[in-house]
Amino acid sequence: MDFSTLLIELAAGFAAGVFAGMTGAGGGILLVPILVFLGLPPLAATGTSNVAISVSAASGTWLNTRRFALPWRRVLTLAIPAVALAPAGVLLAERISADVLLVAFALFNITAIGLLQLKLKVSTQEPRTPDATGIDDGTVDPTAEAPPPASRLAPTMAIGASGGLLAGLFGVGGGLIMVPLQVLVLATPIRMASRISLGVVLFSSVSAVITHQLSGSDLHWVTGFTIAVAGLFGAPLGARWLHRFTDRQSTRLIQVTMAVVAVSFLWRALG
C-alpha cells in the first residue's frame, strides 16, 4: 500500500465515521460506494466493509453498555437469526454478477429511503407507549429481559434475519433496516432501537466476515482495519454535531446520501 492510498483510506474511514456519528446510520452506506470507486470489485467492497463495521460496531456497543442499559435479550433475539442469515447473504452475493449486485444495492437504498420516511413520520407523531425495551433516556424496564410475547417473537426474529441478510449481501450492517422496523413494528423508541441494532450489527458483520473468509472471498484486511480505526476518530466528532440536528435533518441527510449512491450505482451498472 502506497502512502497516497493510505491517506485516501484514512480520509474515507474518517468521513464514514463522522457521517455515522452525525446521522446515527452505519458507515456502510458510505464505505461500500467509496471502496467501489477506489477500485475494489463490489463483492470485495462488501466484505471489506464488514471488516470495518465489525470493529466500529464492537467499539460502539462497548460504549453503549457503559453509558446505557442495553436489553441483551432483545439484542440476542435479533442477533441469532441475523447471524444465521448473514452467510446466506454472502453466498448470494458471490453467485450474482457485479452489475446485478450494484443494482440490488441501489434498490436497497431506495427501499431504505422509504422506510426512513415512515420512521420520521412516526417520530413526529404523538409519543407512543414504549415497549419493554425502555425509553429514550437509556433506561430499561425490568421486564425487558423477559422472553418476548409469542405475538412479537416472529416479527422480532424476522427483523433480525433481514438485517443479517443485508449485512452479508451488501456489507452495510443492516441497521438502516432494523432501526425503522423496530420503531414501526415493535414500537421501540428510536434511540433505543439504534443502540439495539448496533449490538446486532456486531454479530451479523462478524458472521459475514467469517463466511467471506471461509469461502475464499477477496477480503482486504488492512484496508478494512485502516478505515475502521479512522472511523473511530471520526464518529465522536460526528456525534457532537448530531445534537445540532433534528431527527428530520439527520434523516434527510441519510436519504440524500442514499439517493446519490443509488443513482451513481445504477449509472455505473446500466450505463
C-alpha angles and dihedrals in degrees: 000000000000124000096255091053090049091052091049092050092047091049091047092050093046091049092048090050093050090048092049091049094047097047106025088235124124118263091236093091087063099032098057095051091044092050091047092051089047087062106265116136111250093252092051090046093055093048094046090047089056090054090056094042091052091059096043093045091051091051094045094047091049090052091047092053089053096047104031141029106256119202098229095183090062091044092053093043087058095037098055095064090037091057090046095050100040092078089052089055091051093048091048091050090052092054100051128071123261092249092050089050090052092050091047090051090051092050090049089054091051091050092048091051088059093047091049089053090053090048090051091050091052093047092054094051126086113299112273127217105272120234126235093290091081135234136310096268090075099257120131127214112240089241090061090092092052116102111271115255115265091251090061101036095079097048091043092054091043090055090051092047092052091050092050093048091051092047091056096039102043107014093235100120094239098252093122088065100034096051098055092039091053089050095045101037105027099030091234117165110255100242092046090048089053093052092046091049092051090056090050091048089058091061097039095048092049089050090051093048092051091050092049090051095047092047092052098247119167100260116180098209098176092049091048095051093042091054091044094053092048089048091055088061094045099047097067090051091051091047090057090053091046091075089061092059128076119225088256094053095047091046091050090051091054092045094050091048092049091047091053091048091048093051093045093049093047089049091049094048100040102027 
